[in-house]
PDB file of C-alpha atoms in Angstrom:
ATOM      1  CA  MET Y 216      11.515  -7.989  -8.398  1.00 47.00           C
ATOM      2  CA  ASP Y 217      11.816  -5.297 -11.122  1.00 45.00           C
ATOM      3  CA  ASP Y 218      14.782  -4.551 -13.408  1.00 45.00           C
ATOM      4  CA  SER Y 219      16.337  -2.164 -10.870  1.00 44.00           C
ATOM      5  CA  GLY Y 220      16.438  -4.837  -8.159  1.00 44.00           C
ATOM      6  CA  VAL Y 221      13.632  -3.256  -6.170  1.00 50.00           C
ATOM      7  CA  ILE Y 222      10.986  -5.576  -4.785  1.00 59.00           C
ATOM      8  CA  ASN Y 223       7.643  -4.596  -6.286  1.00 62.00           C
ATOM      9  CA  THR Y 224       4.337  -4.144  -4.473  1.00 65.00           C
ATOM     10  CA  ASN Y 225       2.733  -7.249  -5.996  1.00 69.00           C
ATOM     11  CA  GLU Y 226       5.498  -9.438  -4.604  1.00 73.00           C
ATOM     12  CA  ILE Y 227       4.932  -7.985  -1.125  1.00 81.00           C
ATOM     13  CA  GLU Y 228       1.153  -8.459  -1.329  1.00 78.00           C
ATOM     14  CA  ARG Y 229       1.559 -12.125  -2.353  1.00 78.00           C
ATOM     15  CA  ARG Y 230       3.401 -12.750   0.917  1.00 82.00           C
ATOM     16  CA  ILE Y 231       0.526 -11.428   3.055  1.00 84.00           C
ATOM     17  CA  ILE Y 232      -1.519 -14.448   4.151  1.00 83.00           C
ATOM     18  CA  LEU Y 233      -4.582 -15.043   6.296  1.00 82.00           C
ATOM     19  CA  ILE Y 234      -4.022 -17.045   9.499  1.00 86.00           C
ATOM     20  CA  ARG Y 235      -6.470 -17.142  12.435  1.00 84.00           C
ATOM     21  CA  ASN Y 236      -8.653 -14.646  10.549  1.00 79.00           C
ATOM     22  CA  CYS Y 237      -5.791 -12.153  10.606  1.00 82.00           C
ATOM     23  CA  GLN Y 238      -3.584 -10.789   7.814  1.00 85.00           C
ATOM     24  CA  VAL Y 239       0.046 -11.617   8.638  1.00 89.00           C
ATOM     25  CA  MET Y 240       3.516 -11.999   7.167  1.00 89.00           C
ATOM     26  CA  ILE Y 241       5.914 -14.794   8.150  1.00 92.00           C
ATOM     27  CA  ASP Y 242       9.354 -14.097   9.660  1.00 92.00           C
ATOM     28  CA  ARG Y 243      11.201 -15.753   6.743  1.00 90.00           C
ATOM     29  CA  ASP Y 244       9.448 -13.570   4.180  1.00 88.00           C
ATOM     30  CA  LEU Y 245      10.001 -10.432   6.239  1.00 90.00           C
ATOM     31  CA  ALA Y 246      13.679 -11.273   6.687  1.00 90.00           C
ATOM     32  CA  GLU Y 247      14.101 -11.576   2.907  1.00 87.00           C
ATOM     33  CA  LEU Y 248      12.407  -8.228   2.347  1.00 87.00           C
ATOM     34  CA  TYR Y 249      14.508  -6.542   5.036  1.00 86.00           C
ATOM     35  CA  GLY Y 250      17.725  -8.125   3.755  1.00 85.00           C
ATOM     36  CA  VAL Y 251      18.616  -9.845   7.047  1.00 88.00           C
ATOM     37  CA  GLU Y 252      18.799 -13.436   8.276  1.00 91.00           C
ATOM     38  CA  THR Y 253      15.638 -14.868   9.815  1.00 91.00           C
ATOM     39  CA  ARG Y 254      17.669 -15.780  12.883  1.00 91.00           C
ATOM     40  CA  ARG Y 255      18.780 -12.175  13.412  1.00 91.00           C
ATOM     41  CA  LEU Y 256      15.236 -10.865  12.970  1.00 92.00           C
ATOM     42  CA  ASN Y 257      13.882 -13.231  15.619  1.00 92.00           C
ATOM     43  CA  GLU Y 258      16.796 -12.483  17.962  1.00 93.00           C
ATOM     44  CA  GLN Y 259      15.932  -8.788  17.868  1.00 91.00           C
ATOM     45  CA  VAL Y 260      12.300  -9.631  18.586  1.00 92.00           C
ATOM     46  CA  LYS Y 261      13.265 -11.773  21.601  1.00 92.00           C
ATOM     47  CA  ARG Y 262      15.449  -8.979  22.955  1.00 92.00           C
ATOM     48  CA  ASN Y 263      12.439  -6.666  22.767  1.00 92.00           C
ATOM     49  CA  LYS Y 264       9.755  -9.187  23.733  1.00 90.00           C
ATOM     50  CA  GLU Y 265       7.698  -6.604  25.653  1.00 91.00           C
ATOM     51  CA  ARG Y 266       7.121  -4.728  22.385  1.00 90.00           C
ATOM     52  CA  PHE Y 267       5.517  -7.736  20.682  1.00 91.00           C
ATOM     53  CA  PRO Y 268       2.292  -8.852  22.427  1.00 91.00           C
ATOM     54  CA  GLU Y 269       0.257 -11.686  20.901  1.00 88.00           C
ATOM     55  CA  HIS Y 270      -1.765  -9.380  18.633  1.00 88.00           C
ATOM     56  CA  PHE Y 271       1.566  -8.188  17.152  1.00 91.00           C
ATOM     57  CA  MET Y 272       3.191 -11.615  16.727  1.00 91.00           C
ATOM     58  CA  PHE Y 273       2.467 -15.315  17.339  1.00 93.00           C
ATOM     59  CA  GLN Y 274       4.093 -18.676  16.551  1.00 93.00           C
ATOM     60  CA  LEU Y 275       2.475 -20.979  14.017  1.00 91.00           C
ATOM     61  CA  THR Y 276       1.108 -24.383  14.966  1.00 91.00           C
ATOM     62  CA  LYS Y 277       2.396 -27.464  13.128  1.00 89.00           C
ATOM     63  CA  GLU Y 278      -0.674 -27.485  10.849  1.00 86.00           C
ATOM     64  CA  GLU Y 279      -0.373 -23.768  10.132  1.00 86.00           C
ATOM     65  CA  GLN Y 280       3.314 -24.245   9.351  1.00 87.00           C
ATOM     66  CA  GLU Y 281       2.555 -27.032   6.860  1.00 84.00           C
ATOM     67  CA  ASN Y 282      -0.102 -24.901   5.162  1.00 81.00           C
ATOM     68  CA  TYR Y 283       2.327 -21.994   4.951  1.00 80.00           C
ATOM     69  CA  GLU Y 284       5.092 -24.194   3.477  1.00 81.00           C
ATOM     70  CA  THR Y 285       2.682 -25.406   0.798  1.00 76.00           C
ATOM     71  CA  PHE Y 286       1.642 -21.843   0.010  1.00 71.00           C
ATOM     72  CA  ARG Y 287       5.241 -20.653  -0.150  1.00 71.00           C
ATOM     73  CA  ASP Y 288       6.305 -23.519  -2.419  1.00 68.00           C
ATOM     74  CA  ASN Y 289       3.480 -22.658  -4.813  1.00 63.00           C
ATOM     75  CA  ILE Y 290       4.475 -18.977  -4.932  1.00 57.00           C
ATOM     76  CA  LEU Y 291       8.161 -19.748  -5.466  1.00 54.00           C
ATOM     77  CA  THR Y 292       7.351 -22.323  -8.159  1.00 52.00           C
ATOM     78  CA  ILE Y 293       5.427 -19.674 -10.074  1.00 48.00           C
ATOM     79  CA  ASP Y 294       8.194 -17.059  -9.787  1.00 48.00           C
ATOM     80  CA  LYS Y 295      11.506 -18.939  -9.851  1.00 46.00           C
ATOM     81  CA  ASN Y 296      11.615 -19.392 -13.649  1.00 46.00           C
ATOM     82  CA  SER Y 297      11.488 -15.637 -14.202  1.00 43.00           C
ATOM     83  CA  ASP Y 298      13.644 -14.474 -11.268  1.00 44.00           C
ATOM     84  CA  PRO Y 299      17.049 -16.111 -10.575  1.00 41.00           C
ATOM     85  CA  LEU Y 300      17.128 -14.699  -7.020  1.00 41.00           C
ATOM     86  CA  ILE Y 301      13.791 -16.303  -6.152  1.00 40.00           C
ATOM     87  CA  SER Y 302      15.063 -19.563  -7.686  1.00 39.00           C
ATOM     88  CA  GLN Y 303      18.000 -19.452  -5.254  1.00 41.00           C
ATOM     89  CA  ILE Y 304      15.631 -18.790  -2.340  1.00 38.00           C
ATOM     90  CA  ALA Y 305      13.481 -21.754  -3.361  1.00 38.00           C
ATOM     91  CA  THR Y 306      16.533 -24.024  -3.498  1.00 38.00           C
ATOM     92  CA  SER Y 307      18.089 -22.836  -0.233  1.00 40.00           C
ATOM     93  CA  ASN Y 308      14.881 -23.347   1.746  1.00 42.00           C
ATOM     94  CA  LYS Y 309      14.169 -26.913   0.679  1.00 42.00           C
ATOM     95  CA  GLY Y 310      13.888 -29.714   3.230  1.00 42.00           C
ATOM     96  CA  GLY Y 311      14.682 -29.985   6.931  1.00 43.00           C
ATOM     97  CA  ASN Y 312      12.539 -30.084  10.031  1.00 47.00           C
ATOM     98  CA  ARG Y 313      12.023 -26.378  10.377  1.00 63.00           C
ATOM     99  CA  LYS Y 314      10.995 -24.889  13.698  1.00 79.00           C
ATOM    100  CA  PRO Y 315       7.522 -23.326  13.435  1.00 88.00           C
ATOM    101  CA  SER Y 316       7.770 -19.795  12.100  1.00 92.00           C
ATOM    102  CA  TYR Y 317       6.527 -16.597  13.679  1.00 94.00           C
ATOM    103  CA  ALA Y 318       3.724 -14.582  12.098  1.00 93.00           C
ATOM    104  CA  PHE Y 319       3.649 -10.778  12.343  1.00 92.00           C
ATOM    105  CA  THR Y 320       0.509  -8.673  12.070  1.00 90.00           C
ATOM    106  CA  GLU Y 321       0.463  -5.167  10.566  1.00 86.00           C
ATOM    107  CA  GLN Y 322       1.247  -3.697  14.010  1.00 87.00           C
ATOM    108  CA  GLY Y 323       4.093  -6.178  14.436  1.00 88.00           C
ATOM    109  CA  VAL Y 324       5.602  -5.180  11.099  1.00 87.00           C
ATOM    110  CA  ALA Y 325       5.539  -1.530  12.147  1.00 83.00           C
ATOM    111  CA  MET Y 326       7.254  -2.415  15.430  1.00 87.00           C
ATOM    112  CA  LEU Y 327       9.950  -4.456  13.638  1.00 85.00           C
ATOM    113  CA  ALA Y 328      11.316  -1.298  12.007  1.00 80.00           C
ATOM    114  CA  SER Y 329      12.049   0.150  15.451  1.00 81.00           C
ATOM    115  CA  VAL Y 330      14.043  -2.873  16.661  1.00 85.00           C
ATOM    116  CA  LEU Y 331      16.041  -3.653  13.509  1.00 83.00           C
ATOM    117  CA  HIS Y 332      17.588  -0.160  13.500  1.00 77.00           C
ATOM    118  CA  SER Y 333      18.227   0.239   9.779  1.00 77.00           C
ATOM    119  CA  ASP Y 334      17.074   2.640   7.067  1.00 78.00           C
ATOM    120  CA  THR Y 335      16.240  -0.360   4.863  1.00 78.00           C
ATOM    121  CA  ALA Y 336      13.936  -1.802   7.533  1.00 77.00           C
ATOM    122  CA  ILE Y 337      12.162   1.528   8.016  1.00 78.00           C
ATOM    123  CA  LYS Y 338      11.620   2.096   4.291  1.00 81.00           C
ATOM    124  CA  MET Y 339      10.561  -1.501   3.664  1.00 84.00           C
ATOM    125  CA  SER Y 340       8.175  -1.448   6.658  1.00 80.00           C
ATOM    126  CA  ILE Y 341       6.394   1.550   5.141  1.00 83.00           C
ATOM    127  CA  ARG Y 342       5.985  -0.330   1.843  1.00 83.00           C
ATOM    128  CA  ILE Y 343       4.770  -3.459   3.613  1.00 85.00           C
ATOM    129  CA  ILE Y 344       2.217  -1.533   5.695  1.00 82.00           C
ATOM    130  CA  GLU Y 345       1.002   0.158   2.514  1.00 81.00           C
ATOM    131  CA  ALA Y 346       0.464  -3.346   1.093  1.00 80.00           C
ATOM    132  CA  PHE Y 347      -1.450  -4.377   4.242  1.00 80.00           C
ATOM    133  CA  VAL Y 348      -3.699  -1.313   3.900  1.00 78.00           C
ATOM    134  CA  ALA Y 349      -4.289  -1.987   0.196  1.00 75.00           C
ATOM    135  CA  MET Y 350      -5.172  -5.625   0.860  1.00 71.00           C
ATOM    136  CA  ARG Y 351      -7.498  -4.696   3.714  1.00 70.00           C
ATOM    137  CA  ARG Y 352      -9.256  -2.094   1.583  1.00 71.00           C
ATOM    138  CA  TYR Y 353      -9.598  -4.602  -1.277  1.00 64.00           C
ATOM    139  CA  LEU Y 354     -11.174  -7.223   1.004  1.00 61.00           C
ATOM    140  CA  MET Y 355     -13.525  -4.705   2.621  1.00 62.00           C
ATOM    141  CA  ASN Y 356     -14.678  -3.318  -0.724  1.00 63.00           C
ATOM    142  CA  ASN Y 357     -15.427  -6.804  -2.064  1.00 56.00           C
ATOM    143  CA  ALA Y 358     -16.600  -8.710   1.017  1.00 53.00           C
ATOM    144  CA  ASN Y 359     -20.086  -9.289  -0.375  1.00 58.00           C
ATOM    145  CA  ILE Y 360     -18.695 -10.366  -3.732  1.00 54.00           C
ATOM    146  CA  PHE Y 361     -16.398 -12.966  -2.142  1.00 49.00           C
ATOM    147  CA  MET Y 362     -19.442 -14.370  -0.315  1.00 55.00           C
ATOM    148  CA  GLU Y 363     -21.275 -14.546  -3.650  1.00 57.00           C
ATOM    149  CA  ILE Y 364     -18.359 -16.465  -5.205  1.00 51.00           C
ATOM    150  CA  GLU Y 365     -18.345 -18.951  -2.312  1.00 53.00           C
ATOM    151  CA  SER Y 366     -22.082 -19.440  -2.742  1.00 58.00           C
ATOM    152  CA  ILE Y 367     -21.610 -20.160  -6.441  1.00 53.00           C
ATOM    153  CA  LYS Y 368     -18.844 -22.690  -5.705  1.00 51.00           C
ATOM    154  CA  LYS Y 369     -21.134 -24.565  -3.275  1.00 54.00           C
ATOM    155  CA  HIS Y 370     -23.852 -24.756  -5.903  1.00 55.00           C
ATOM    156  CA  GLN Y 371     -21.352 -26.233  -8.360  1.00 52.00           C
ATOM    157  CA  ILE Y 372     -20.965 -29.258  -6.128  1.00 47.00           C
ATOM    158  CA  ASP Y 373     -24.697 -30.005  -6.374  1.00 51.00           C
ATOM    159  CA  SER Y 374     -24.763 -30.806 -10.049  1.00 49.00           C
ATOM    160  CA  ASP Y 375     -22.319 -30.952 -12.955  1.00 48.00           C
ATOM    161  CA  LEU Y 376     -25.142 -29.674 -15.160  1.00 45.00           C
ATOM    162  CA  HIS Y 377     -24.718 -26.200 -13.640  1.00 49.00           C
ATOM    163  CA  ILE Y 378     -20.959 -25.914 -14.118  1.00 48.00           C
ATOM    164  CA  LEU Y 379     -20.966 -23.931 -17.334  1.00 47.00           C
ATOM    165  CA  ASN Y 380     -23.705 -21.640 -16.100  1.00 52.00           C
ATOM    166  CA  ASN Y 381     -21.949 -21.018 -12.801  1.00 52.00           C
ATOM    167  CA  GLU Y 382     -18.630 -20.307 -14.505  1.00 53.00           C
ATOM    168  CA  LYS Y 383     -20.402 -17.532 -16.371  1.00 54.00           C
ATOM    169  CA  LYS Y 384     -21.774 -16.261 -13.053  1.00 53.00           C
ATOM    170  CA  ILE Y 385     -18.287 -16.208 -11.542  1.00 51.00           C
ATOM    171  CA  ASP Y 386     -17.003 -14.326 -14.569  1.00 58.00           C
ATOM    172  CA  ASP Y 387     -19.801 -11.783 -14.131  1.00 56.00           C
ATOM    173  CA  VAL Y 388     -18.977 -11.432 -10.452  1.00 51.00           C
ATOM    174  CA  MET Y 389     -15.278 -10.880 -11.191  1.00 52.00           C
ATOM    175  CA  LYS Y 390     -16.186  -8.147 -13.668  1.00 56.00           C
ATOM    176  CA  LEU Y 391     -18.320  -6.563 -10.966  1.00 51.00           C
ATOM    177  CA  MET Y 392     -15.331  -6.781  -8.618  1.00 49.00           C
ATOM    178  CA  GLU Y 393     -13.174  -4.903 -11.106  1.00 52.00           C
ATOM    179  CA  LYS Y 394     -15.852  -2.244 -11.332  1.00 52.00           C
ATOM    180  CA  ASN Y 395     -15.986  -2.141  -7.539  1.00 51.00           C
ATOM    181  CA  ASN Y 396     -12.283  -1.376  -7.370  1.00 52.00           C
ATOM    182  CA  THR Y 397     -12.600   1.994  -9.084  1.00 51.00           C
ATOM    183  CA  GLU Y 398     -11.564   4.855  -6.868  1.00 56.00           C
ATOM    184  CA  VAL Y 399     -13.966   6.239  -4.278  1.00 61.00           C
ATOM    185  CA  SER Y 400     -15.401   9.609  -5.311  1.00 74.00           C
ATOM    186  CA  GLN Y 401     -16.013  11.004  -1.831  1.00 80.00           C
ATOM    187  CA  GLY Y 402     -15.426  10.186   1.795  1.00 83.00           C
ATOM    188  CA  ILE Y 403     -14.358  11.258   5.274  1.00 85.00           C
ATOM    189  CA  PHE Y 404     -11.190  10.527   7.246  1.00 84.00           C
ATOM    190  CA  SER Y 405     -11.406  10.650  11.020  1.00 83.00           C
ATOM    191  CA  GLU Y 406      -8.914  12.267  13.358  1.00 82.00           C
ATOM    192  CA  GLY Y 407      -5.871  10.025  13.668  1.00 81.00           C
ATOM    193  CA  GLN Y 408      -6.198   8.354  10.236  1.00 82.00           C
ATOM    194  CA  ILE Y 409      -2.892   9.884   9.198  1.00 83.00           C
ATOM    195  CA  PHE Y 410      -1.500   6.838   7.408  1.00 80.00           C
ATOM    196  CA  ASP Y 411      -4.803   5.931   5.706  1.00 80.00           C
ATOM    197  CA  ALA Y 412      -5.102   9.489   4.381  1.00 84.00           C
ATOM    198  CA  TYR Y 413      -1.481   9.367   3.224  1.00 86.00           C
ATOM    199  CA  VAL Y 414      -2.068   6.117   1.318  1.00 84.00           C
ATOM    200  CA  PHE Y 415      -5.237   7.582  -0.241  1.00 86.00           C
ATOM    201  CA  VAL Y 416      -3.325  10.548  -1.687  1.00 90.00           C
ATOM    202  CA  ILE Y 417      -0.378   8.406  -2.801  1.00 90.00           C
ATOM    203  CA  ASP Y 418      -2.814   6.129  -4.680  1.00 88.00           C
ATOM    204  CA  LEU Y 419      -4.165   9.173  -6.533  1.00 92.00           C
ATOM    205  CA  ILE Y 420      -0.694  10.482  -7.328  1.00 94.00           C
ATOM    206  CA  ARG Y 421       0.411   7.117  -8.715  1.00 92.00           C
ATOM    207  CA  LYS Y 422      -2.555   7.070 -11.118  1.00 91.00           C
ATOM    208  CA  ALA Y 423      -1.452  10.277 -12.870  1.00 95.00           C
ATOM    209  CA  LYS Y 424      -0.419   9.703 -16.485  1.00 95.00           C
ATOM    210  CA  SER Y 425       0.554  13.219 -17.581  1.00 96.00           C
ATOM    211  CA  SER Y 426       0.158  15.924 -14.935  1.00 96.00           C
ATOM    212  CA  ILE Y 427      -0.568  16.756 -11.300  1.00 97.00           C
ATOM    213  CA  VAL Y 428      -1.675  20.164 -10.056  1.00 97.00           C
ATOM    214  CA  LEU Y 429      -1.996  20.918  -6.340  1.00 97.00           C
ATOM    215  CA  ILE Y 430      -3.601  24.078  -4.982  1.00 96.00           C
ATOM    216  CA  ASP Y 431      -2.799  24.218  -1.281  1.00 96.00           C
ATOM    217  CA  ASN Y 432      -2.024  27.348   0.756  1.00 94.00           C
ATOM    218  CA  TYR Y 433       0.119  25.487   3.286  1.00 93.00           C
ATOM    219  CA  ILE Y 434       2.827  23.086   2.123  1.00 94.00           C
ATOM    220  CA  ASP Y 435       6.143  21.793   3.423  1.00 91.00           C
ATOM    221  CA  GLU Y 436       8.820  19.369   2.242  1.00 90.00           C
ATOM    222  CA  THR Y 437       6.548  16.370   2.926  1.00 89.00           C
ATOM    223  CA  VAL Y 438       4.415  17.452  -0.035  1.00 93.00           C
ATOM    224  CA  PHE Y 439       7.485  17.121  -2.274  1.00 94.00           C
ATOM    225  CA  ILE Y 440       8.005  13.585  -0.934  1.00 91.00           C
ATOM    226  CA  MET Y 441       4.390  12.672  -1.751  1.00 91.00           C
ATOM    227  CA  LEU Y 442       4.667  14.050  -5.283  1.00 95.00           C
ATOM    228  CA  ASP Y 443       7.836  12.005  -5.828  1.00 93.00           C
ATOM    229  CA  ARG Y 444       5.650   8.896  -5.865  1.00 91.00           C
ATOM    230  CA  ARG Y 445       4.356   9.888  -9.309  1.00 94.00           C
ATOM    231  CA  GLU Y 446       5.426   8.081 -12.472  1.00 94.00           C
ATOM    232  CA  VAL Y 447       8.416   9.248 -14.482  1.00 94.00           C
ATOM    233  CA  GLY Y 448       7.446  11.964 -16.958  1.00 95.00           C
ATOM    234  CA  VAL Y 449       4.403  13.207 -15.026  1.00 96.00           C
ATOM    235  CA  SER Y 450       4.650  16.950 -14.400  1.00 96.00           C
ATOM    236  CA  ALA Y 451       3.870  18.400 -10.955  1.00 97.00           C
ATOM    237  CA  THR Y 452       2.882  21.991 -10.209  1.00 97.00           C
ATOM    238  CA  VAL Y 453       1.975  23.416  -6.801  1.00 96.00           C
ATOM    239  CA  TYR Y 454       0.136  26.701  -6.185  1.00 96.00           C
ATOM    240  CA  THR Y 455       0.534  27.938  -2.618  1.00 96.00           C
ATOM    241  CA  ALA Y 456       0.103  31.150  -0.635  1.00 93.00           C
ATOM    242  CA  ASN Y 457       3.140  30.585   1.580  1.00 88.00           C
ATOM    243  CA  PHE Y 458       6.520  29.939  -0.027  1.00 91.00           C
ATOM    244  CA  PRO Y 459       9.234  31.109   2.410  1.00 93.00           C
ATOM    245  CA  ASN Y 460      12.940  31.151   1.562  1.00 93.00           C
ATOM    246  CA  ARG Y 461      13.553  28.021   3.656  1.00 91.00           C
ATOM    247  CA  LEU Y 462      11.066  26.070   1.531  1.00 93.00           C
ATOM    248  CA  LYS Y 463      12.526  27.526  -1.662  1.00 94.00           C
ATOM    249  CA  LEU Y 464      15.879  26.103  -0.615  1.00 93.00           C
ATOM    250  CA  ASP Y 465      14.250  22.718   0.080  1.00 92.00           C
ATOM    251  CA  LEU Y 466      12.709  22.786  -3.397  1.00 94.00           C
ATOM    252  CA  GLU Y 467      15.993  23.732  -5.042  1.00 94.00           C
ATOM    253  CA  LYS Y 468      17.789  20.818  -3.377  1.00 92.00           C
ATOM    254  CA  HIS Y 469      14.900  18.485  -4.231  1.00 93.00           C
ATOM    255  CA  ASN Y 470      14.860  19.458  -7.911  1.00 94.00           C
ATOM    256  CA  SER Y 471      18.613  18.926  -8.212  1.00 94.00           C
ATOM    257  CA  GLN Y 472      18.134  15.235  -7.394  1.00 92.00           C
ATOM    258  CA  TYR Y 473      14.569  14.212  -8.310  1.00 93.00           C
ATOM    259  CA  GLN Y 474      11.937  14.924 -10.933  1.00 94.00           C
ATOM    260  CA  PRO Y 475      11.425  18.693 -10.766  1.00 96.00           C
ATOM    261  CA  ILE Y 476       8.391  20.172  -9.055  1.00 97.00           C
ATOM    262  CA  LYS Y 477       7.215  23.662 -10.006  1.00 96.00           C
ATOM    263  CA  VAL Y 478       5.895  25.921  -7.234  1.00 96.00           C
ATOM    264  CA  GLU Y 479       3.946  29.128  -7.912  1.00 95.00           C
ATOM    265  CA  VAL Y 480       2.689  31.683  -5.374  1.00 95.00           C
ATOM    266  CA  TYR Y 481      -1.092  32.000  -5.449  1.00 93.00           C
ATOM    267  CA  ASN Y 482      -3.139  33.301  -2.500  1.00 91.00           C
ATOM    268  CA  LYS Y 483      -6.657  33.622  -3.892  1.00 91.00           C
ATOM    269  CA  SER Y 484      -7.928  30.136  -3.140  1.00 91.00           C
ATOM    270  CA  HIS Y 485      -9.571  29.249   0.159  1.00 90.00           C
ATOM    271  CA  ASP Y 486     -10.055  25.551  -0.652  1.00 92.00           C
ATOM    272  CA  ARG Y 487      -7.545  22.890  -1.574  1.00 94.00           C
ATOM    273  CA  PHE Y 488      -7.669  21.122  -4.920  1.00 95.00           C
ATOM    274  CA  LEU Y 489      -5.723  18.138  -6.227  1.00 96.00           C
ATOM    275  CA  ILE Y 490      -5.962  17.715 -10.013  1.00 96.00           C
ATOM    276  CA  ILE Y 491      -4.830  14.321 -11.333  1.00 95.00           C
ATOM    277  CA  ASP Y 492      -4.755  14.579 -15.149  1.00 95.00           C
ATOM    278  CA  ASP Y 493      -8.391  15.586 -15.816  1.00 94.00           C
ATOM    279  CA  ASP Y 494      -9.841  14.514 -12.451  1.00 93.00           C
ATOM    280  CA  ILE Y 495     -10.398  17.173  -9.797  1.00 94.00           C
ATOM    281  CA  TYR Y 496     -10.550  16.452  -6.061  1.00 94.00           C
ATOM    282  CA  LEU Y 497     -11.651  18.936  -3.426  1.00 94.00           C
ATOM    283  CA  ILE Y 498      -9.591  18.150  -0.322  1.00 93.00           C
ATOM    284  CA  GLY Y 499     -10.691  19.415   3.104  1.00 92.00           C
ATOM    285  CA  ALA Y 500      -7.193  19.490   4.615  1.00 92.00           C
ATOM    286  CA  SER Y 501      -3.718  20.519   3.513  1.00 93.00           C
ATOM    287  CA  LEU Y 502      -1.751  17.500   2.335  1.00 92.00           C
ATOM    288  CA  LYS Y 503       0.843  17.982   5.070  1.00 90.00           C
ATOM    289  CA  ASP Y 504      -1.868  17.885   7.791  1.00 89.00           C
ATOM    290  CA  MET Y 505      -4.178  15.129   6.544  1.00 87.00           C
ATOM    291  CA  GLY Y 506      -5.467  12.881   9.313  1.00 82.00           C
ATOM    292  CA  LYS Y 507      -4.509  15.179  12.170  1.00 85.00           C
ATOM    293  CA  LYS Y 508      -8.156  16.280  12.291  1.00 87.00           C
ATOM    294  CA  MET Y 509     -11.317  14.989  10.627  1.00 89.00           C
ATOM    295  CA  PHE Y 510     -11.637  16.068   6.988  1.00 89.00           C
ATOM    296  CA  GLY Y 511     -13.531  15.114   3.853  1.00 88.00           C
ATOM    297  CA  PHE Y 512     -12.778  14.857   0.150  1.00 89.00           C
ATOM    298  CA  SER Y 513     -14.928  14.828  -2.963  1.00 90.00           C
ATOM    299  CA  LYS Y 514     -14.345  14.293  -6.682  1.00 90.00           C
ATOM    300  CA  LEU Y 515     -15.720  17.225  -8.678  1.00 90.00           C
ATOM    301  CA  HIS Y 516     -17.394  16.689 -12.018  1.00 85.00           C
ATOM    302  CA  PHE Y 517     -16.432  19.629 -14.166  1.00 83.00           C
ATOM    303  CA  SER Y 518     -13.570  20.583 -16.470  1.00 87.00           C
ATOM    304  CA  LYS Y 519     -10.203  21.271 -14.884  1.00 88.00           C
ATOM    305  CA  GLU Y 520      -9.915  24.343 -17.101  1.00 88.00           C
ATOM    306  CA  GLU Y 521     -12.632  25.964 -14.979  1.00 85.00           C
ATOM    307  CA  ILE Y 522     -10.067  26.020 -12.165  1.00 88.00           C
ATOM    308  CA  LEU Y 523      -6.826  26.454 -14.094  1.00 88.00           C
ATOM    309  CA  ASN Y 524      -8.183  29.458 -16.030  1.00 87.00           C
ATOM    310  CA  ARG Y 525      -8.717  31.268 -12.724  1.00 86.00           C
ATOM    311  CA  LEU Y 526      -5.120  30.926 -11.603  1.00 85.00           C
TER     312      LEU Y 526
END
């Protein structure tokens, strides 16, 4: 948890675990994130049982429950010294013959927001699903590398003479993994990948250190919401061909409460560009419409001044 009392993304990702070859979160962890009792969360699920088929939610076996308890104890032991709230959670959950917990998949988490009926649940569900997507992308990008690490670990068992050498290999593989996690320079999103496209753009916006420039002929208030995910102190400027009075009023109200966004009228660009500091991305769809139809994106390798000087 950060200084403002907001649960950070890393804490959410640590609570996503793999059970039955599926990424899930446990009811107790979800209840803590949503700020409700575990009992109330499960009561709402039971009242809406038809909304939670087995691929949305399932109950842990005794062995799975024991493994989860061990995992949870390890996580809380790491964190409780630095976070008084987590220390209280660790203490309050000690002991007892606990009934096996329920595990929720990504789809189950999304459905929970609709049955808990609270703004907190809706906002937290979005953050949790973002964490699921990030974890899934991380695992997919590094699947071959994880297999390589497992192969190295098996070879370590064969002979103690290879330990030092294999540790160096693991270190090399981890460095390769870090290199693998650099942003993708081009790709295609299919029709219906609305959330994946949204997460892709938010990831770019969060990486900005000084400035963001968007050239997009068709914007609405959702673009302002996306740009609000940038770091404090990062400027944001939008060039658009359509800036009606209604949207001007939206911008005025936005800027009175959040980091200001500057909007300029510019109607001489056919394509859409997103400039993050010095990196330029050609985007095949307006930010407000991404994922509604198939579109592509590509990182361009030339100076941003070549675009900005034409505005």
